Coordinates of C-alpha atoms and ligand atoms in Angstrom, one line a residue:
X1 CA 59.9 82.7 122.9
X2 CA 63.5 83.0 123.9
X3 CA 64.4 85.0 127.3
X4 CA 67.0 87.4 126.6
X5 CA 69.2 86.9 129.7
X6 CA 70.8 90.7 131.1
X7 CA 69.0 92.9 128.3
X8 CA 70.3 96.0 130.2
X9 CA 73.9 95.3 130.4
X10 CA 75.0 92.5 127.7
X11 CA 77.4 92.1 130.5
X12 CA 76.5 87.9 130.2
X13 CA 79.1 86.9 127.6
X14 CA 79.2 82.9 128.3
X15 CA 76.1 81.1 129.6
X16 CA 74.3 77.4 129.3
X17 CA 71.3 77.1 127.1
X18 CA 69.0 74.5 125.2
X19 CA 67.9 74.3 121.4
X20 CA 64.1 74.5 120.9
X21 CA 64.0 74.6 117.4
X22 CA 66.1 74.2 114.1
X23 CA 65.5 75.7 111.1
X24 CA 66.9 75.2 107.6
X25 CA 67.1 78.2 105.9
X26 CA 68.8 79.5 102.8
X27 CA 72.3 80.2 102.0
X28 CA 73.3 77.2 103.4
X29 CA 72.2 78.0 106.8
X30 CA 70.8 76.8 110.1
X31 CA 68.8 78.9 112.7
X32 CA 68.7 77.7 115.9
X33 CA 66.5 79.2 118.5
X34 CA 67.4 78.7 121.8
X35 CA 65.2 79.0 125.2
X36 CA 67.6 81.9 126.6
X37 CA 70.3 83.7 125.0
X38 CA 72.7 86.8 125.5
X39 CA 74.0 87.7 121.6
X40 CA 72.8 90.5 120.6
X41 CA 70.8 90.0 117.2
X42 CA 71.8 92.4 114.1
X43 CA 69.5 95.4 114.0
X44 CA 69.7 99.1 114.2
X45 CA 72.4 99.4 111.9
X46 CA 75.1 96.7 113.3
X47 CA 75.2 92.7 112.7
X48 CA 74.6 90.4 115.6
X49 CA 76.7 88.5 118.0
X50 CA 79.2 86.1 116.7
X51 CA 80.5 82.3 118.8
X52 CA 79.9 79.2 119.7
X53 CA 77.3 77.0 120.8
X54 CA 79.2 74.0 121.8
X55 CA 81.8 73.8 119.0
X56 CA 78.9 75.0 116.5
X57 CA 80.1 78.2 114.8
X58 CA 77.6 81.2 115.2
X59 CA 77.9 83.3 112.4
X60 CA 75.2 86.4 113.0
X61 CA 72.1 86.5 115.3
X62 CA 68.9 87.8 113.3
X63 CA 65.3 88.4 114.6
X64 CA 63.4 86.7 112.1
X65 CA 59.4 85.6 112.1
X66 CA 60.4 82.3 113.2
X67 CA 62.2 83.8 116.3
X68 CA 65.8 84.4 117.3
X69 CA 67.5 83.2 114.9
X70 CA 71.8 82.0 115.7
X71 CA 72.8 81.6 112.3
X72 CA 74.9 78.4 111.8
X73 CA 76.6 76.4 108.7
X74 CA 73.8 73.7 107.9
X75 CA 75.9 70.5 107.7
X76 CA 75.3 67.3 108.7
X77 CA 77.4 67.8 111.8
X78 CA 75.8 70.7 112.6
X79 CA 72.5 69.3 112.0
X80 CA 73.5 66.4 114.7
X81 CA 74.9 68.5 117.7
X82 CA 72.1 71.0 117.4
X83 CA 69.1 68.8 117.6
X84 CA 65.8 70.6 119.1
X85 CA 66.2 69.5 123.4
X86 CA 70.1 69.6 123.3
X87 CA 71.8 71.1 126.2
X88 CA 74.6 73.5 125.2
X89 CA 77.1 76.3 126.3
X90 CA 77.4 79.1 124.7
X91 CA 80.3 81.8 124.2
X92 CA 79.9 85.3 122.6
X93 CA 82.9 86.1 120.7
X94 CA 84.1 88.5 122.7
X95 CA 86.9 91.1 120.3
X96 CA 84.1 91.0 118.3
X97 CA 81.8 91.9 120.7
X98 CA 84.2 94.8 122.1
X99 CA 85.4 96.1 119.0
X100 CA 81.5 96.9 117.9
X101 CA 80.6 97.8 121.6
X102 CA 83.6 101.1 121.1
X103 CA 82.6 101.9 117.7
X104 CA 78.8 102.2 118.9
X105 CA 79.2 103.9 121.8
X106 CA 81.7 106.2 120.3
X107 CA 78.8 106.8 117.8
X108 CA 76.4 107.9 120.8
X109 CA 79.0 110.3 122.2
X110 CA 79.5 111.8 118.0
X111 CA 75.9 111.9 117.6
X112 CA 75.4 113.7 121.0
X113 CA 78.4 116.6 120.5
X114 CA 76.8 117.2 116.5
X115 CA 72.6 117.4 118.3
X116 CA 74.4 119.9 121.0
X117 CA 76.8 121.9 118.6
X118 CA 74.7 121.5 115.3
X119 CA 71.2 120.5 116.1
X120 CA 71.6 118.0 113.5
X121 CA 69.9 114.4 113.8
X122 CA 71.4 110.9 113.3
X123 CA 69.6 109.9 110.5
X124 CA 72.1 106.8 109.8
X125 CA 74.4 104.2 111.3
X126 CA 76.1 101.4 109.8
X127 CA 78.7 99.1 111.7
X128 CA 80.5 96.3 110.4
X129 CA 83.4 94.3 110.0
X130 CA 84.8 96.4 107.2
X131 CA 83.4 100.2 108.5
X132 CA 81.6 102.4 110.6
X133 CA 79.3 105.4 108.8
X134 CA 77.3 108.0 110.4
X135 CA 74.9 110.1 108.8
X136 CA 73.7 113.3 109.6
X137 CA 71.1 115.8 108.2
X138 CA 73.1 119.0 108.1
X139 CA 76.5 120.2 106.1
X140 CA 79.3 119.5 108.7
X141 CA 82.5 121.1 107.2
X142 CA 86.2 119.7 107.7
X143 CA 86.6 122.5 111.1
X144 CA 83.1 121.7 112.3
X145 CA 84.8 118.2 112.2
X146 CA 87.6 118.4 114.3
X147 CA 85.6 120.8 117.0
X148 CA 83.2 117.1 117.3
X149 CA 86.5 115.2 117.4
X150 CA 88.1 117.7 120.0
X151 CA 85.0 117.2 122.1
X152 CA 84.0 113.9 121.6
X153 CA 87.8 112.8 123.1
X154 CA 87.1 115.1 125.7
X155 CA 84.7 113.2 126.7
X156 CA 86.2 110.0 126.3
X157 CA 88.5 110.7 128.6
X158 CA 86.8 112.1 131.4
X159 CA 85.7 108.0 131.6
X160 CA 82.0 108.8 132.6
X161 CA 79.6 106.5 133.1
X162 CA 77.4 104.9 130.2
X163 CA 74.1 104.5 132.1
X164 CA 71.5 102.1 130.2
X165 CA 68.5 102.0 131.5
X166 CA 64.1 101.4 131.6
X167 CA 62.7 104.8 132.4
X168 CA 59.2 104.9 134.4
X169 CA 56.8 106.7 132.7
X170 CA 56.9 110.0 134.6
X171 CA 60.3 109.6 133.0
X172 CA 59.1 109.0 129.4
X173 CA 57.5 112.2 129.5
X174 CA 60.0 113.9 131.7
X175 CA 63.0 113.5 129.8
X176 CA 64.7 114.6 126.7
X177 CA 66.3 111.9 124.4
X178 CA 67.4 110.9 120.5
X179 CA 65.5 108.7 118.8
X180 CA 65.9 107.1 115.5
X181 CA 62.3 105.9 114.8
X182 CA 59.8 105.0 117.2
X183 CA 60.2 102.1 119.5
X184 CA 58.4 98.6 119.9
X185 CA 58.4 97.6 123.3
X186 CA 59.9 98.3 126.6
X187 CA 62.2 101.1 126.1
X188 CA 65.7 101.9 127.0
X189 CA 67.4 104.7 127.2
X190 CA 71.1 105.2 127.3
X191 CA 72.7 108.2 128.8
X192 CA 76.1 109.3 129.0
X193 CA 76.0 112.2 131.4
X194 CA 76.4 115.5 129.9
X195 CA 76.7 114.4 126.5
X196 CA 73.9 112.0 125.4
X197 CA 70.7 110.4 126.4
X198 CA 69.4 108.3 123.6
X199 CA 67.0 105.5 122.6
X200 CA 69.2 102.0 122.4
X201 CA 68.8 98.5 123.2
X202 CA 72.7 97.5 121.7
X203 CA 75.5 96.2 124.3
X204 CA 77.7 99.4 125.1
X205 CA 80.4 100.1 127.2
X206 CA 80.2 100.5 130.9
X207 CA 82.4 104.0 130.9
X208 CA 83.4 106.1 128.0
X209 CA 86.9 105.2 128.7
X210 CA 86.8 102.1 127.1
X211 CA 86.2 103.8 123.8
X212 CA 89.5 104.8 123.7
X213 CA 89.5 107.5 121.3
X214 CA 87.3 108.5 117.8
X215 CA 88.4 109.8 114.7
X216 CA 86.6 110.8 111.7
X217 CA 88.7 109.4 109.0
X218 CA 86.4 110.4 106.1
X219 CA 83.5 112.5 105.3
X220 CA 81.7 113.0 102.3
X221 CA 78.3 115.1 101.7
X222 CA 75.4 112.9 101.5
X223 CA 71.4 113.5 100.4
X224 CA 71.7 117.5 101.5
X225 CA 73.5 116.2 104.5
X226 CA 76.9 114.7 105.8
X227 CA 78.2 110.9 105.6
X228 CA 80.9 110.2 108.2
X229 CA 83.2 107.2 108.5
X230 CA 84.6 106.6 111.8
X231 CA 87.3 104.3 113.8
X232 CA 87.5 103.8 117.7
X233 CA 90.0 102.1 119.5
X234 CA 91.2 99.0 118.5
X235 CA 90.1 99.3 115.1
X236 CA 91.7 103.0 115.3
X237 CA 94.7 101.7 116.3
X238 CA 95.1 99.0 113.5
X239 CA 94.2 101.6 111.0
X240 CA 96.8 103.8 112.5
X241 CA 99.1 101.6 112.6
X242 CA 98.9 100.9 108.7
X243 CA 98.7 104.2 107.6
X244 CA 101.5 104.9 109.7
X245 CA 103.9 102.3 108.3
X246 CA 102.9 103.5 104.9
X247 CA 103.7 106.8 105.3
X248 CA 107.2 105.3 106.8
X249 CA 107.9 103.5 104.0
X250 CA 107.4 106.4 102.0
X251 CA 109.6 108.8 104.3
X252 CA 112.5 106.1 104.2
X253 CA 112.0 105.7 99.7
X254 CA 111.8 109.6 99.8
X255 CA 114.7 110.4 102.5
X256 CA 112.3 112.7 103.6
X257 CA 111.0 113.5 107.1
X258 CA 107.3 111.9 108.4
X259 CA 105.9 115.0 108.7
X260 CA 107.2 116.5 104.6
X261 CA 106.4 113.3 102.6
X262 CA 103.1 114.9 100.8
X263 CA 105.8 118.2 100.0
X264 CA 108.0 115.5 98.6
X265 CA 105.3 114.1 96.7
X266 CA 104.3 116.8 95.3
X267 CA 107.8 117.9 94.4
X268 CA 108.9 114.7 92.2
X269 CA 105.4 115.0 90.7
X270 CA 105.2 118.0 89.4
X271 CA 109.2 116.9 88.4
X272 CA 107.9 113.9 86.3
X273 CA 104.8 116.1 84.9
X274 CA 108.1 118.2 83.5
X275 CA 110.2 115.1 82.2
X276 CA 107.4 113.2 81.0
X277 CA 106.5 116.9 78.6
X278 CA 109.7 116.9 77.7
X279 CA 110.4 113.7 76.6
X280 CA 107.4 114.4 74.5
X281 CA 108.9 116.9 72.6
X282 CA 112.1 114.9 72.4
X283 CA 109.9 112.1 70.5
X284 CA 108.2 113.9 68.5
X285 CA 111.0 115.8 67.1
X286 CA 112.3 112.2 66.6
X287 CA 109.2 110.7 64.8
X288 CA 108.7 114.2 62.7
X289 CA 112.5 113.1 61.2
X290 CA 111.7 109.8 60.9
X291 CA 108.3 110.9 58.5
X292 CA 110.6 113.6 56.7
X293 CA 112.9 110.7 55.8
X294 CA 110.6 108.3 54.7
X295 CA 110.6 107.8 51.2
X296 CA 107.1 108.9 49.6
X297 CA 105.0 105.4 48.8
X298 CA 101.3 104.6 47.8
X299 CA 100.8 103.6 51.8
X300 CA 102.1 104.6 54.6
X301 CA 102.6 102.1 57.2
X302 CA 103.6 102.3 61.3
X303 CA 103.5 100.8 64.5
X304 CA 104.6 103.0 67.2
X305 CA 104.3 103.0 71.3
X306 CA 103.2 106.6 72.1
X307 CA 100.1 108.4 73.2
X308 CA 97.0 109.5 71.1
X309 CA 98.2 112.8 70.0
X310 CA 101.5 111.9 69.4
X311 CA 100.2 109.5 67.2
X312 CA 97.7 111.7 65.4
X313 CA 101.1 114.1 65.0
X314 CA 102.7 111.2 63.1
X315 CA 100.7 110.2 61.0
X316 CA 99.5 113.6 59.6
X317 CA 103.4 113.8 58.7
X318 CA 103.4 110.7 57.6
X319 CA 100.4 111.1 55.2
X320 CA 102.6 113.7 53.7
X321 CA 104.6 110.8 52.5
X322 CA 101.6 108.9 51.0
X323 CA 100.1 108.7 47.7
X324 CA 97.2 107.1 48.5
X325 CA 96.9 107.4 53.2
X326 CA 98.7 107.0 56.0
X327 CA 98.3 103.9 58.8
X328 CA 99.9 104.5 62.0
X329 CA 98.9 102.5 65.1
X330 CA 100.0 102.1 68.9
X331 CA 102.1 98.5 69.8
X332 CA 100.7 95.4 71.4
X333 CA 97.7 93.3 70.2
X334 CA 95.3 95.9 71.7
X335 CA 95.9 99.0 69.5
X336 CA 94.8 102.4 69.0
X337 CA 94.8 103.3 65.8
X338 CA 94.2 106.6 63.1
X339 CA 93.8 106.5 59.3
X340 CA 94.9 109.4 57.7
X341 CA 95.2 110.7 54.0
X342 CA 96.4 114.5 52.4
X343 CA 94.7 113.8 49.0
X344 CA 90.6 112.4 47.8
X345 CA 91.4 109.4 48.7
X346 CA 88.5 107.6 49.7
X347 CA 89.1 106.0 53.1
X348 CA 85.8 104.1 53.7
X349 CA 86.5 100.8 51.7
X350 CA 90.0 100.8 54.0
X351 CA 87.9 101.4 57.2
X352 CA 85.5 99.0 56.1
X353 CA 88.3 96.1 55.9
X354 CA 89.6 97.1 59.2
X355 CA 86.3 96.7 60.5
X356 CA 86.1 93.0 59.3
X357 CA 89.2 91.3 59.2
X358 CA 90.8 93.2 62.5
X359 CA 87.4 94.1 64.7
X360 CA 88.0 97.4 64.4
X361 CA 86.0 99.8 65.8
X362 CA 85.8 103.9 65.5
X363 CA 84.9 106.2 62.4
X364 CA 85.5 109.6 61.3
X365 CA 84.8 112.2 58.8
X366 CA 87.3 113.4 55.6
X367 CA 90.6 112.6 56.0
X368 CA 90.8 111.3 59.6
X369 CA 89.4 108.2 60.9
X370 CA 90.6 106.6 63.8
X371 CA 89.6 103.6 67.1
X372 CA 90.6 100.6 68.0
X373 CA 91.2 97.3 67.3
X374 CA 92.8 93.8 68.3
X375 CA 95.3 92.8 65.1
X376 CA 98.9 91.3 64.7
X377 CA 100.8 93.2 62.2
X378 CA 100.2 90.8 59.6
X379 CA 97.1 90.5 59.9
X380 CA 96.7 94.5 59.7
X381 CA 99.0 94.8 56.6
X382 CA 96.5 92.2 54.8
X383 CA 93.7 94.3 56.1
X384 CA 95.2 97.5 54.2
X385 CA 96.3 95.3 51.3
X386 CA 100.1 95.7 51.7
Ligands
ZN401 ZN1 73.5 102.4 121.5

C-alpha cells in the first residue's frame, strides 16, 4: 500500500521514495508502485501527475488493482533503474501540475456560481492537455453565460481562500456540499468561502487568485442540458494570445480596425457572393455561344471546368447540337459528368460503357443521366465510341 504523503494540500511537489513493485503492462508500459508518493493519480475527470523518478519519465499516475500505478516507458533502461528496493527522488512536473490545478479550481468556483444562480448540478468534468469541458443539467443561454463569467472573476479576484479539508462527523451532517457521486473513503471537502463547498480529493490552489481569470470560450447544448469549454490562466492567456494575433493579422490584410474585422468580413463576402454570381452569368452566356456555334454532329463532346449546374446548362444546349447525345464533363482525372440527348436515343448501352471502361458511377431516367468518374479524355472518347 503506498502512503500518499500531504493528501490535503498536494503542496509536496519533490520528495525521496523507494520502488516496491514493477509491473509490465500493456502499451508499452511500466507501473511502478512506490512506498510513498505525492502525484496525484488520474480520476475524477483529469489525468494524473506527470515527472520524474530519477531520470525515469512519468507519464500519468493511475489507480489500478495492482495499486498506484506511475506509468513509465518499459525499456530496458527503465526496467534497470527502477528495480523493486531502489531508492529514488522524485519531481512532479510542476506547469503541468499548475496549469490543471487553475483549470480545476476555476471549475469549482463555475460550478458553484451555476448551483447558486441556476440550481443546476455538475454532472461532468473533463481536463486535459488539449481542453477543459463542464457539463451541466440545465439550458444556460449565451447572457446566463457571461452573468457566471462576471461572477466567477469576481470572485477570482477577491483572492479568497481555497480551504481543503476532513470534516468531523457532526460536520458531515451539518454541512451543505456538491457531490458528484458518493465517496469511498475518508472524505474531503473543499470550500471556497462564499462560493463553494464541494466533495474533492484533487490538488487545488491555495487562494482563488492564482486562477487568474475564466472564460467560457464555447458552449454547446448537451443531453437536455449545457456542455461548456473553459480556459484559466495560463492556458487562457496562450489561447488569447493566438486568437489575438489572428485577428491582427486579419486587421493588418483587411486595413481594418481590431474591433471591425468580422464587419469587414462580412463585407468582402457578401462582395465575392456578388462577383462569383456574376461571373456565372458571364460564363454561361459564353458557353451558351459556344453550343450555338457548334456545328450539329452525331455526338456531342466537352470538357469544361465549371460547377454542376452550369454544366447541366451546357450540355442541354449542347444536345441541341447532337444527332444522337450530348457528353459534357468537368476537368481533371476526377470528373463530374452528365449524359444528355433531345431525341429517343437510347442512352443505357453509353452509360453502360462508361460504367466499365471509366468506373463510372451515377444513373438517371430519359434523357439525363449523369455521376462521376475517374477517365483521361482518351480514354472517355473510346468509352463513347468517338
Ligand atoms: Zn476539486
Amino acid at each position: 500500500m503506498t502512503t500518499h504523503l500531504d493528501p490535503l494540500r498536494y503542496a509536496t511537489l519533490s520528495f525521496d521514495c523507494e520502488v516496491k513493485s514493477l509491473y509490465t503492462l500493456e502499451d508499452g508500459l511500466l507501473g511502478v508502485v512506490l512506498d510513498r508518493t505525492a502525484f496525484f493519480p488520474q480520476g475524477g475527470g483529469q489525468t494524473g501527475d506527470r515527472g520524474t523518478l530519477g531520470d525515469c519519465i512519468v507519464e500519468n499516475v493511475e489507480i489500478r488493482p495492482q495499486g498506484t500505478l506511475h506509468l513509465v516507458k518499459n525499456c530496458e533502461e527503465t526496467v534497470q533503474k527502477l528495480a523493486p528496493g531502489t531508492h529514488l527522488h522524485a519531481e512532479i512536473d510542476r506547469d503541468k501540475r499548475f496549469s490543471d490545478v487553475q483549470q480545476h479550481s476555476g471549475e469549482h468556483i463555475l460550478s458553484g456560481v451555476v448551483h447558486r444562480l441556476f440550481g443546476y448540478r455538475n454532472v461532468g468534468f473533463h481536463l486535459s492537455d488539449q481542453e477543459v469541458t463542464v457539463d451541466f443539467d440545465g439550458i444556460l443561454t449565451e447572457n446566463d453565460i457571461c452573468k457566471v463569467e462576471d461572477l466567477v472573476n469576481e470572485a477570482i479576484w477577491k483572492n479568497l481562500p481555497i480551504r481543503p479539508f476532513f470534516p468531523t462527523e457532526e460536520e458531515k451532517d451539518r454541512l451543505c456540499y456538491r457531490s458528484k457521486k458518493d465517496v469511498e473513503g475518508p472524505l474531503r471537502l473543499v470550500e471556497i468561502e462564499g462560493v463553494d463547498l464541494c466533495a474533492c480529493c484533487a490538488p487545488h490552489a491555495a487562494r482563488t487568485g492564482e486562477i487568474g481569470a475564466l472564460r467560457v470560450i464555447r458552449s454547446e447544448k448537451n443531453k437536455g442540458g449545457t456542455r461548456l469549454w473553459i480556459l484559466c490562466g495560463r492556458r487562457l492567456l496562450a489561447d488569447t494570445r493566438q486568437k489575438l494575433e489572428q485577428n491582427r493579422l486579419v486587421s493588418t490584410l483587411l486595413s481594418a480596425k481590431q474591433t471591425e474585422t468580422a464587419a469587414y468580413v462580412q463585407k468582402l463576402r457578401d462582395e465575392h457572393l456578388a462577383l462569383q454570381y456574376e461571373a456565372t452569368g458571364l460564363r454561361r452566356r459564353m458557353l451558351q455561344a459556344e453550343a450555338d456555334a457548334a456545328p450539329v454532329r452525331p455526338v456531342q463532346f466537352a470538357a469544361v471546368d465549371t460547377d454542376p449546374d452550369t454544366l447541366l446548362f451546357f450540355a442541354d444546349r449542347l444536345a441541341a447540337k447532337a444527332e444522337r447525345f450530348a457528353f459534357c464533363c468537368t476537368a481533371g482525372d476526377d470528373r463530374r459528368f452528365i449524359l444528355l440527348t433531345k431525341t429517343d436515343f437510347d442512352l443505357q448501352p453509353v452509360m453502360q460503357r462508361l460504367r466499365e471502361r471509366c468506373g463510372a458511377r451515377g444513373g438517371g431516367r430519359g434523357g439525363v443521366m449523369q455521376g462521376s468518374l475517374k477517365a483521361t479524355e482518351a480514354a472517355l472518347r473510346a468509352a463513347l465510341e468517338l
